Tab-separated table of C-alpha atoms in Angstrom:
chain	number	residue	atom	x	y	z
A	1	MET	CA	85.256	98.995	105.769
A	2	THR	CA	82.799	101.373	103.857
A	3	GLY	CA	81.774	105.020	103.851
A	4	GLY	CA	84.116	108.175	102.626
A	5	THR	CA	87.170	107.598	102.022
A	6	LEU	CA	90.037	110.410	104.257
A	7	TYR	CA	92.395	111.501	103.122
A	8	GLY	CA	95.763	113.153	104.649
A	9	ILE	CA	97.384	115.870	101.893
A	10	GLY	CA	100.389	117.201	102.295
A	11	LEU	CA	100.614	120.693	101.294
A	12	GLY	CA	104.313	121.756	102.008
A	13	PRO	CA	105.797	124.070	103.657
A	14	GLY	CA	104.125	127.586	102.824
A	15	ASP	CA	104.790	127.973	99.449
A	16	PRO	CA	101.611	127.465	97.358
A	17	GLU	CA	102.630	126.985	94.581
A	18	LEU	CA	104.916	123.825	95.721
A	19	VAL	CA	100.997	121.614	97.048
A	20	THR	CA	100.906	118.494	94.047
A	21	LEU	CA	98.500	118.083	91.632
A	22	LYS	CA	97.199	115.367	93.605
A	23	ALA	CA	95.858	117.736	96.579
A	24	ALA	CA	95.141	120.209	94.273
A	25	ARG	CA	92.708	117.927	92.947
A	26	LEU	CA	91.377	116.219	95.950
A	27	LEU	CA	91.348	120.289	97.592
A	28	ALA	CA	88.801	121.443	94.885
A	29	THR	CA	86.866	117.973	94.967
A	30	THR	CA	86.607	116.837	99.076
A	31	PRO	CA	83.452	117.767	100.351
A	32	VAL	CA	85.066	117.900	103.953
A	33	ILE	CA	88.175	119.470	104.513
A	34	ALA	CA	89.541	119.190	108.043
A	35	PHE	CA	92.591	120.992	109.500
A	36	PHE	CA	94.433	122.358	113.175
A	37	ALA	CA	95.239	125.470	114.316
A	38	ALA	CA	96.652	126.956	116.574
A	39	ALA	CA	93.854	128.974	118.542
A	40	GLY	CA	92.626	132.154	117.300
A	41	ARG	CA	95.359	131.392	114.777
A	42	PRO	CA	93.872	130.796	110.848
A	43	GLY	CA	96.148	127.421	111.208
A	44	HIS	CA	99.545	127.484	108.581
A	45	ALA	CA	98.225	124.843	106.499
A	46	ARG	CA	94.450	125.439	105.817
A	47	THR	CA	96.896	129.217	105.053
A	48	ILE	CA	98.663	127.577	102.798
A	49	ALA	CA	95.422	125.442	101.595
A	50	ASP	CA	93.165	128.934	100.918
A	51	GLY	CA	92.599	129.482	96.653
A	52	LEU	CA	92.736	126.199	97.040
A	53	ILE	CA	89.315	124.276	98.940
A	54	GLY	CA	86.119	124.277	96.303
A	55	PRO	CA	83.451	126.399	97.415
A	56	ALA	CA	81.864	123.992	98.897
A	57	ALA	CA	83.744	122.351	101.275
A	58	GLU	CA	82.799	122.333	104.872
A	59	LEU	CA	85.438	122.832	107.729
A	60	ILE	CA	85.761	121.435	109.766
A	61	ARG	CA	88.931	123.036	112.227
A	62	MET	CA	90.435	120.994	114.868
A	63	ASP	CA	92.255	123.704	117.708
A	64	TYR	CA	94.518	122.503	119.628
A	65	PRO	CA	93.797	122.602	123.057
A	66	PHE	CA	96.675	124.102	124.206
A	67	THR	CA	100.364	125.458	122.619
A	68	LEU	CA	102.956	126.376	125.166
A	69	GLU	CA	100.469	126.480	128.012
A	70	ILE	CA	101.870	122.870	129.079
A	71	ALA	CA	105.167	121.364	129.047
A	72	VAL	CA	105.109	118.417	126.680
A	73	GLU	CA	106.844	116.456	130.020
A	74	ASP	CA	103.415	116.920	132.417
A	75	PRO	CA	100.668	114.240	132.080
A	76	ARG	CA	98.317	116.262	131.875
A	77	TYR	CA	99.677	116.981	128.844
A	78	ARG	CA	99.506	113.558	127.893
A	79	ALA	CA	96.191	112.685	128.625
A	80	GLY	CA	94.481	116.156	127.302
A	81	ILE	CA	96.576	115.405	123.890
A	82	ALA	CA	95.043	112.131	123.689
A	83	ARG	CA	91.263	113.154	123.943
A	84	PHE	CA	92.057	115.570	121.967
A	85	TYR	CA	92.665	113.553	119.489
A	86	ASP	CA	89.785	111.349	120.228
A	87	ASP	CA	87.611	113.626	120.093
A	88	CYS	CA	88.728	114.900	116.076
A	89	ALA	CA	88.857	111.394	114.943
A	90	ALA	CA	84.893	111.109	116.749
A	91	ARG	CA	84.304	114.097	113.914
A	92	LEU	CA	85.710	112.648	111.161
A	93	ALA	CA	84.718	109.387	111.437
A	94	ALA	CA	80.169	110.964	111.701
A	95	ALA	CA	81.282	111.816	108.153
A	96	LEU	CA	83.168	109.093	106.415
A	97	ALA	CA	80.309	106.775	108.624
A	98	ARG	CA	77.516	109.362	105.583
A	99	GLY	CA	79.379	108.482	103.333
A	100	ARG	CA	81.899	112.082	102.702
A	101	ASP	CA	85.101	111.381	101.956
A	102	CYS	CA	86.681	114.358	104.585
A	103	ALA	CA	89.963	115.203	103.797
A	104	VAL	CA	93.012	116.067	106.478
A	105	LEU	CA	95.469	119.262	105.894
A	106	CYS	CA	98.426	118.697	106.322
A	107	GLU	CA	101.912	120.864	106.437
A	108	GLY	CA	104.914	119.717	104.704
A	109	ASP	CA	104.535	115.183	104.596
A	110	PRO	CA	101.531	113.521	106.527
A	111	PHE	CA	103.288	111.396	107.689
A	112	PHE	CA	107.053	113.210	108.568
A	113	TYR	CA	106.740	114.275	111.893
A	114	GLY	CA	102.870	115.084	111.246
A	115	SER	CA	100.043	115.628	113.787
A	116	PHE	CA	97.953	113.759	110.905
A	117	MET	CA	99.452	110.488	111.891
A	118	TYR	CA	97.757	110.793	115.381
A	119	LEU	CA	94.559	110.444	113.220
A	120	PHE	CA	95.210	107.689	110.472
A	121	ASP	CA	96.442	105.734	114.169
A	122	ARG	CA	92.279	106.312	115.607
A	123	LEU	CA	90.533	105.711	112.323
A	124	HIS	CA	92.538	104.302	109.027
A	125	ARG	CA	91.023	100.684	110.909
A	126	GLN	CA	87.730	101.097	110.197
A	127	HIS	CA	87.829	104.139	106.455
A	128	PRO	CA	89.610	103.633	103.540
A	129	THR	CA	92.797	106.233	103.915
A	130	ARG	CA	94.594	107.426	101.367
A	131	ILE	CA	98.282	109.979	101.509
A	132	VAL	CA	98.576	112.167	99.562
A	133	PRO	CA	102.788	112.916	100.341
A	134	GLY	CA	103.585	116.740	100.234
A	135	ILE	CA	107.319	118.975	100.038
A	136	THR	CA	108.915	118.505	103.210
A	137	GLY	CA	109.444	121.698	105.224
A	138	MET	CA	113.309	120.172	104.803
A	139	ALA	CA	113.797	119.468	100.726
A	140	GLY	CA	111.352	123.456	100.393
A	141	CYS	CA	114.434	124.752	102.911
A	142	TRP	CA	116.975	122.834	101.029
A	143	SER	CA	116.488	123.898	97.549
A	144	ALA	CA	115.832	127.920	98.967
A	145	ALA	CA	119.402	127.618	100.261
A	146	ALA	CA	120.789	126.071	97.148
A	147	ALA	CA	122.425	123.259	99.349
A	148	PRO	CA	123.118	120.704	97.201
A	149	MET	CA	122.813	118.389	99.684
A	150	THR	CA	123.398	114.255	98.912
A	151	GLN	CA	124.537	112.723	96.237
A	152	GLY	CA	126.828	109.414	95.859
A	153	ASP	CA	127.171	106.813	99.155
A	154	ASP	CA	125.628	110.144	101.203
A	155	MET	CA	124.053	109.045	104.260
A	156	LEU	CA	121.466	111.757	106.239
A	157	CYS	CA	120.734	112.738	109.018
A	158	VAL	CA	117.596	114.461	110.168
A	159	LEU	CA	117.742	114.820	113.626
A	160	PRO	CA	114.763	116.209	116.067
A	161	GLY	CA	117.123	119.400	117.549
A	162	THR	CA	115.251	118.461	121.305
A	163	LEU	CA	117.636	115.928	121.730
A	164	PRO	CA	119.991	116.206	124.756
A	165	LYS	CA	123.774	117.358	123.385
A	166	ALA	CA	124.702	113.582	123.359
A	167	ALA	CA	122.820	111.925	121.410
A	168	LEU	CA	123.769	114.980	118.838
A	169	VAL	CA	126.770	114.403	118.649
A	170	ASP	CA	126.370	110.513	118.877
A	171	ARG	CA	124.433	110.685	115.442
A	172	LEU	CA	125.913	114.140	113.681
A	173	ARG	CA	129.338	112.504	113.994
A	174	LEU	CA	128.160	108.972	111.713
A	175	ALA	CA	126.527	111.489	109.382
A	176	ASP	CA	127.189	112.667	105.629
A	177	ALA	CA	125.094	115.724	106.016
A	178	ALA	CA	122.390	116.502	108.336
A	179	VAL	CA	119.678	118.356	108.482
A	180	ILE	CA	118.498	119.114	112.912
A	181	MET	CA	114.376	120.282	112.828
A	182	LYS	CA	112.832	122.097	115.779
A	183	VAL	CA	115.230	124.489	116.534
A	184	GLY	CA	113.624	126.804	118.710
A	185	ARG	CA	114.888	126.691	122.139
A	186	ASN	CA	117.639	124.724	121.133
A	187	LEU	CA	119.943	126.718	119.664
A	188	ALA	CA	122.868	126.941	121.777
A	189	LYS	CA	122.685	123.280	122.896
A	190	ILE	CA	122.769	122.780	118.618
A	191	ARG	CA	125.598	124.678	117.910
A	192	GLU	CA	127.641	122.941	120.831
A	193	ALA	CA	126.793	119.322	119.007
A	194	LEU	CA	127.692	120.743	115.696
A	195	ALA	CA	131.080	122.097	116.997
A	196	ALA	CA	132.018	119.334	118.722
A	197	ALA	CA	131.224	116.502	115.224
A	198	GLY	CA	133.320	119.942	113.405
A	199	LEU	CA	130.354	120.375	111.658
A	200	THR	CA	129.807	124.538	112.102
A	201	ASP	CA	131.465	125.655	108.794
A	202	ARG	CA	129.329	124.054	106.710
A	203	ALA	CA	125.851	124.801	108.910
A	204	LEU	CA	123.334	127.071	107.386
A	205	TYR	CA	120.573	128.615	109.579
A	206	VAL	CA	117.391	128.820	107.728
A	207	GLU	CA	114.359	130.164	109.276
A	208	ARG	CA	110.809	130.044	107.305
A	209	GLY	CA	111.947	128.275	104.411
A	210	THR	CA	109.687	128.907	100.887
A	211	MET	CA	107.657	131.968	102.857
A	212	ALA	CA	107.590	136.123	103.229
A	213	GLY	CA	110.168	136.264	105.287
A	214	GLU	CA	113.061	133.519	104.343
A	215	ARG	CA	116.629	133.885	106.229
A	216	ILE	CA	118.841	131.588	105.077
A	217	ILE	CA	122.758	132.731	106.698
A	218	PRO	CA	125.974	130.465	107.194
A	219	LEU	CA	124.654	128.796	111.715
A	220	ALA	CA	127.956	131.102	112.184
A	221	ASP	CA	127.090	134.494	110.893
A	222	LYS	CA	123.839	134.475	114.375
A	223	SER	CA	124.687	136.074	116.492
A	224	ASP	CA	122.486	135.300	119.087
A	225	ASP	CA	120.530	132.298	119.773
A	226	GLN	CA	116.584	133.002	119.457
A	227	ALA	CA	115.361	130.774	116.810
A	228	PRO	CA	111.387	129.967	115.763
A	229	TYR	CA	110.891	126.336	116.149
A	230	PHE	CA	110.448	125.846	113.016
A	231	ALA	CA	114.041	127.397	112.000
A	232	LEU	CA	116.145	124.612	110.335
A	233	VAL	CA	120.132	123.913	110.714
A	234	LEU	CA	121.138	121.803	107.166
A	235	VAL	CA	124.350	120.397	106.933
A	236	PRO	CA	124.968	119.658	103.241
A	237	GLY	CA	127.038	116.840	102.088
A	238	ARG	CA	128.397	115.608	99.507
A	239	ARG	CA	131.651	113.455	99.824
A	240	GLY	CA	131.334	111.722	96.465
A	241	PRO	CA	133.029	113.906	92.857
A	242	ARG	CA	131.552	116.945	91.735
B	1	MET	CA	125.727	136.871	86.595
B	2	THR	CA	123.195	137.641	82.576
B	3	GLY	CA	121.482	135.667	79.979
B	4	GLY	CA	118.686	133.048	81.220
B	5	THR	CA	117.794	131.090	84.250
B	6	LEU	CA	118.363	127.512	85.223
B	7	TYR	CA	115.972	125.338	87.002
B	8	GLY	CA	116.272	122.393	88.342
B	9	ILE	CA	113.002	121.289	88.778
B	10	GLY	CA	111.677	118.076	90.448
B	11	LEU	CA	109.757	116.105	89.296
B	12	GLY	CA	107.996	113.504	91.481
B	13	PRO	CA	108.933	109.607	91.571
B	14	GLY	CA	106.736	108.766	89.165
B	15	ASP	CA	102.924	109.913	89.323
B	16	PRO	CA	102.329	112.456	87.023
B	17	GLU	CA	99.850	114.286	89.744
B	18	LEU	CA	103.084	114.284	92.513
B	19	VAL	CA	104.161	117.565	90.423
B	20	THR	CA	103.876	120.235	91.957
B	21	LEU	CA	102.068	123.816	90.333
B	22	LYS	CA	105.110	125.453	90.110
B	23	ALA	CA	107.089	122.546	88.691
B	24	ALA	CA	103.582	122.667	86.112
B	25	ARG	CA	104.126	126.439	85.223
B	26	LEU	CA	108.163	126.046	84.940
B	27	LEU	CA	107.156	123.015	82.238
B	28	ALA	CA	104.578	125.087	80.381
B	29	THR	CA	106.331	128.260	79.702
B	30	THR	CA	110.186	127.232	79.912
B	31	PRO	CA	111.877	127.240	76.279
B	32	VAL	CA	114.525	125.042	76.675
B	33	ILE	CA	113.638	121.620	78.765
B	34	ALA	CA	117.034	119.621	79.749
B	35	PHE	CA	116.982	115.562	80.720
B	36	PHE	CA	119.042	113.348	81.453
B	37	ALA	CA	117.693	109.746	79.977
B	38	ALA	CA	119.804	106.423	79.440
B	39	ALA	CA	120.595	105.364	75.629
B	40	GLY	CA	118.049	104.613	73.439
B	41	ARG	CA	115.610	104.849	76.512
B	42	PRO	CA	113.030	107.837	77.185
B	43	GLY	CA	114.446	108.447	80.203
B	44	HIS	CA	112.145	108.360	83.773
B	45	ALA	CA	112.075	112.428	84.215
B	46	ARG	CA	110.867	112.888	80.719
B	47	THR	CA	108.106	110.308	81.172
B	48	ILE	CA	107.136	112.061	84.336
B	49	ALA	CA	106.731	115.029	82.250
B	50	ASP	CA	105.180	114.140	79.541
B	51	GLY	CA	101.424	115.609	79.649
B	52	LEU	CA	103.401	119.026	80.973
B	53	ILE	CA	105.281	120.931	78.758
B	54	GLY	CA	104.594	123.573	76.854
B	55	PRO	CA	104.574	122.087	72.371
B	56	ALA	CA	106.764	125.250	71.264
B	57	ALA	CA	110.064	123.621	73.714
B	58	GLU	CA	112.895	122.749	72.523
B	59	LEU	CA	114.083	120.233	73.629
B	60	ILE	CA	118.258	118.894	74.930
B	61	ARG	CA	118.259	115.482	75.954
B	62	MET	CA	121.165	114.367	77.191
B	63	ASP	CA	122.637	110.519	76.734
B	64	TYR	CA	124.751	109.063	79.228
B	65	PRO	CA	128.081	107.702	77.603
B	66	PHE	CA	127.006	104.480	80.364
B	67	THR	CA	124.987	102.578	82.554
B	68	LEU	CA	126.398	99.608	84.024
B	69	GLU	CA	129.092	98.904	80.489
B	70	ILE	CA	131.619	100.308	83.157
B	71	ALA	CA	131.761	100.527	86.825
B	72	VAL	CA	131.669	103.405	89.027
B	73	GLU	CA	135.152	101.977	90.933
B	74	ASP	CA	136.939	101.855	86.856
B	75	PRO	CA	138.407	105.751	86.388
B	76	ARG	CA	137.678	105.322	83.418
B	77	TYR	CA	134.263	106.293	85.043
B	78	ARG	CA	134.787	109.014	86.707
B	79	ALA	CA	136.774	110.372	83.933
B	80	GLY	CA	134.298	109.399	81.554
B	81	ILE	CA	131.505	111.483	83.545
B	82	ALA	CA	132.758	114.363	84.131
B	83	ARG	CA	133.303	114.716	80.359
B	84	PHE	CA	129.501	113.967	79.584
B	85	TYR	CA	128.641	116.902	82.602
B	86	ASP	CA	131.493	118.891	81.206
B	87	ASP	CA	129.829	118.592	78.060
B	88	CYS	CA	126.011	118.855	78.934
B	89	ALA	CA	127.271	121.849	80.920
B	90	ALA	CA	128.455	123.426	77.670
B	91	ARG	CA	125.070	123.202	76.104
B	92	LEU	CA	123.048	124.869	78.535
B	93	ALA	CA	125.485	127.475	79.153
B	94	ALA	CA	125.349	127.872	75.448
B	95	ALA	CA	122.110	128.836	75.294
B	96	LEU	CA	121.717	130.067	78.843
B	97	ALA	CA	123.993	132.943	77.427
B	98	ARG	CA	121.398	134.097	74.738
B	99	GLY	CA	119.047	134.908	77.289
B	100	ARG	CA	116.877	131.480	76.922
B	101	ASP	CA	115.503	129.994	80.660
B	102	CYS	CA	116.486	126.671	80.813
B	103	ALA	CA	114.936	124.032	83.118
B	104	VAL	CA	116.764	120.638	83.643
B	105	LEU	CA	114.140	117.798	84.669
B	106	CYS	CA	115.077	115.896	88.017
B	107	GLU	CA	112.622	112.341	89.384
B	108	GLY	CA	112.840	113.087	93.268
B	109	ASP	CA	114.497	116.503	94.113
B	110	PRO	CA	116.904	117.510	92.753
B	111	PHE	CA	119.049	118.033	96.257
B	112	PHE	CA	118.784	115.082	97.164
B	113	TYR	CA	120.714	112.082	95.373
B	114	GLY	CA	120.368	113.170	91.626
B	115	SER	CA	122.058	114.332	88.096
B	116	PHE	CA	121.405	117.919	88.396
B	117	MET	CA	123.571	118.987	90.928
B	118	TYR	CA	126.538	118.313	88.650
B	119	LEU	CA	125.102	120.831	86.587
B	120	PHE	CA	124.733	123.296	89.309
B	121	ASP	CA	128.492	122.545	90.246
B	122	ARG	CA	129.618	123.297	86.805
B	123	LEU	CA	126.616	126.426	85.796
B	124	HIS	CA	125.930	128.239	88.575
B	125	ARG	CA	128.607	130.719	89.639
B	126	GLN	CA	127.907	131.999	85.502
B	127	HIS	CA	124.263	131.566	85.620
B	128	PRO	CA	120.910	132.825	88.218
B	129	THR	CA	120.152	129.370	89.329
B	130	ARG	CA	116.664	128.070	91.038
B	131	ILE	CA	115.881	124.697	92.816
B	132	VAL	CA	112.624	123.745	92.336
B	133	PRO	CA	111.895	120.982	95.622
B	134	GLY	CA	110.201	117.457	94.958
B	135	ILE	CA	108.650	115.024	95.692
B	136	THR	CA	111.428	112.663	97.128
B	137	GLY	CA	111.295	108.731	96.214
B	138	MET	CA	110.780	107.840	99.756
B	139	ALA	CA	107.841	110.307	100.636
B	140	GLY	CA	106.261	108.677	97.101
B	141	CYS	CA	106.952	104.730	99.243
B	142	TRP	CA	105.567	105.329	102.987
B	143	SER	CA	102.693	107.364	101.761
B	144	ALA	CA	102.132	104.476	99.122
B	145	ALA	CA	102.610	101.702	101.890
B	146	ALA	CA	100.521	103.929	104.028
B	147	ALA	CA	103.409	103.755	106.658
B	148	PRO	CA	104.383	106.542	109.076
B	149	MET	CA	107.658	107.149	109.569
B	150	THR	CA	108.248	109.643	111.938
B	151	GLN	CA	106.877	111.402	114.976
B	152	GLY	CA	108.568	113.253	118.144
B	153	ASP	CA	111.460	112.915	118.400
B	154	ASP	CA	112.307	110.082	115.925
B	155	MET	CA	115.743	110.298	114.797
B	156	LEU	CA	115.605	109.238	110.640
B	157	CYS	CA	118.522	107.894	108.823
B	158	VAL	CA	118.653	107.945	105.319
B	159	LEU	CA	121.098	105.777	103.780
B	160	PRO	CA	122.459	103.770	100.585
B	161	GLY	CA	122.067	100.226	100.487
B	162	THR	CA	125.579	100.774	98.761
B	163	LEU	CA	127.710	100.918	101.701
B	164	PRO	CA	129.662	98.253	103.635
B	165	LYS	CA	127.571	96.201	105.879
B	166	ALA	CA	129.235	97.244	109.905
B	167	ALA	CA	128.359	101.039	107.887
B	168	LEU	CA	124.735	99.783	107.864
B	169	VAL	CA	124.670	98.695	111.457
B	170	ASP	CA	126.725	100.899	112.706
B	171	ARG	CA	123.918	103.731	111.695
B	172	LEU	CA	120.865	101.820	111.684
B	173	ARG	CA	121.439	100.613	115.114
B	174	LEU	CA	121.175	105.369	115.966
B	175	ALA	CA	117.715	105.026	114.154
B	176	ASP	CA	113.960	104.713	114.786
B	177	ALA	CA	113.072	105.494	111.434
B	178	ALA	CA	115.363	104.241	108.208
B	179	VAL	CA	115.194	104.280	104.204
B	180	ILE	CA	117.854	102.546	102.603
B	181	MET	CA	117.672	103.804	98.949
B	182	LYS	CA	119.645	101.985	96.121
B	183	VAL	CA	119.111	98.562	97.027
B	184	GLY	CA	119.599	96.985	93.500
B	185	ARG	CA	122.221	93.746	94.513
B	186	ASN	CA	122.645	94.585	97.977
B	187	LEU	CA	119.480	92.602	98.970
B	188	ALA	CA	121.103	90.140	101.161
B	189	LYS	CA	123.629	92.761	102.646
B	190	ILE	CA	120.383	94.643	103.380
B	191	ARG	CA	118.823	92.587	105.126
B	192	GLU	CA	121.605	91.268	107.301
B	193	ALA	CA	122.068	94.678	108.637
B	194	LEU	CA	118.616	95.117	109.824
B	195	ALA	CA	118.526	91.695	111.185
B	196	ALA	CA	121.498	92.636	112.983
B	197	ALA	CA	120.094	95.751	114.238
B	198	GLY	CA	117.337	93.838	114.882
B	199	LEU	CA	114.947	96.001	112.705
B	200	THR	CA	113.626	92.606	110.311
B	201	ASP	CA	110.289	92.791	112.033
B	202	ARG	CA	109.450	96.369	111.127
B	203	ALA	CA	111.088	96.196	107.482
B	204	LEU	CA	108.870	96.749	104.345
B	205	TYR	CA	110.256	96.633	100.573
B	206	VAL	CA	108.740	98.900	97.728
B	207	GLU	CA	109.228	99.021	94.034
B	208	ARG	CA	108.110	100.513	92.006
B	209	GLY	CA	106.523	102.995	94.390
B	210	THR	CA	103.839	105.716	92.703
B	211	MET	CA	104.273	103.623	89.530
B	212	ALA	CA	101.864	101.235	88.045
B	213	GLY	CA	103.234	97.130	89.248
B	214	GLU	CA	103.471	99.005	92.526
B	215	ARG	CA	104.433	96.434	94.757
B	216	ILE	CA	105.165	96.758	99.174
B	217	ILE	CA	105.234	93.780	101.018
B	218	PRO	CA	107.066	93.071	104.318
B	219	LEU	CA	110.483	93.160	103.301
B	220	ALA	CA	110.224	88.779	105.919
B	221	ASP	CA	107.715	88.235	102.573
B	222	LYS	CA	110.419	88.780	100.484
B	223	SER	CA	111.859	85.163	99.296
B	224	ASP	CA	114.473	86.114	97.173
B	225	ASP	CA	117.454	88.556	96.642
B	226	GLN	CA	115.952	90.168	93.749
B	227	ALA	CA	115.449	93.484	92.983
B	228	PRO	CA	116.190	96.811	91.255
B	229	TYR	CA	118.524	99.806	91.967
B	230	PHE	CA	115.512	102.142	92.401
B	231	ALA	CA	113.669	99.821	95.271
B	232	LEU	CA	113.736	100.562	98.773
B	233	VAL	CA	113.995	99.987	102.273
B	234	LEU	CA	111.592	100.992	104.346
B	235	VAL	CA	112.108	101.010	108.590
B	236	PRO	CA	109.358	102.951	110.028
B	237	GLY	CA	109.821	104.141	113.308
B	238	ARG	CA	107.260	106.564	115.555
B	239	ARG	CA	108.196	106.095	119.504
B	240	GLY	CA	106.242	108.539	121.107
B	241	PRO	CA	102.854	108.187	122.312
B	242	ARG	CA	100.034	107.401	119.218
């Protein structure tokens, strides 16, 4: 393995002050900075990093070829997205081959439900790779909610809201504390699963955690089932002594 | 609620560069800094924060009354530890009443298996309280291990190794990815539970993640069952497309 080093840099959930000292140092000094964005949008990770990127950095913008136009289940989605990641990896590989270090900006933590993993898969065998962990969206949200999550022998379950209702119920029943990600269109189903597991009273709904427009309410007080994709439901645990 | 503000400040798993910009700012400017430590030891959180605390800060050291001398199951443990946290909370409440902001140093994240929660329980109703999330030990470890953890619809299960074997097996069987905390004396049992759930081949053993003396190996390659309390076992997930 020769040439530049590939960095996956976690930037936390949105508040630019929740970036680590290590990430800030690498953003200021890495010559090539790459980031994903939806077409026509600035890119969430890019926005978090705004004041931290060095003035001479070369920026590689990676525009998702589609977001909601093609369903994830559609075979065209899988083929199209694989081609997209192949192309992104080739652009980074070219810079790495020229001996340039490349940093990929990652919302939250790079290895926790992040697109960076698709680049890691394609590049880490040929190029030295380093991962800088980031504050996860869930930790940003439970801190903003002032909701202690796990203590002692508590088991925490992190579930995507996209799972079928029965799978959600089975897992919630075994959990002491839970985080449900990817709420979006799944909120009505998530409510039913929480009720079946007897957890409705403990559930909190969090929208835009750590950012402008943050909203944290008991899920039972939310009167509709409209939610953005990145909203979270938290079920704080803590069976142990207080 | 009047007087000073109580901060619970996450400092990450050990590498001082994994502290957030927000935590660094608050460490430099908060007049009272409190931290837990085992008697005669510097305190892990205090060590992480070493270069970041302002020169004029008043330090409140909170020495655990016991660590391994009394078993957690012993009634004397629960009574003794509750008195200890009452006493710590009283010391902080006195400073807060004088209008002094107080920051409690927390390894990892304050609300994720941390002693700070016992102080939060005792103080947050009377004093303004803010939580600064931190990089969790598990995120530090999976980044150091270069082990992508969750993608797509993966479910992550975080389990204390202190649970009975049958409880571990039931939960591991439903998980796509898993983190087993508090390995210590439980490693032989954890191995049996992973084998029963068919996960032995994917398990990694991590000791002192992000710190000097870091050790990351496949669990199957670890030839003994000796492990420190804070060692972790990671089972990377990722059912989705690559």
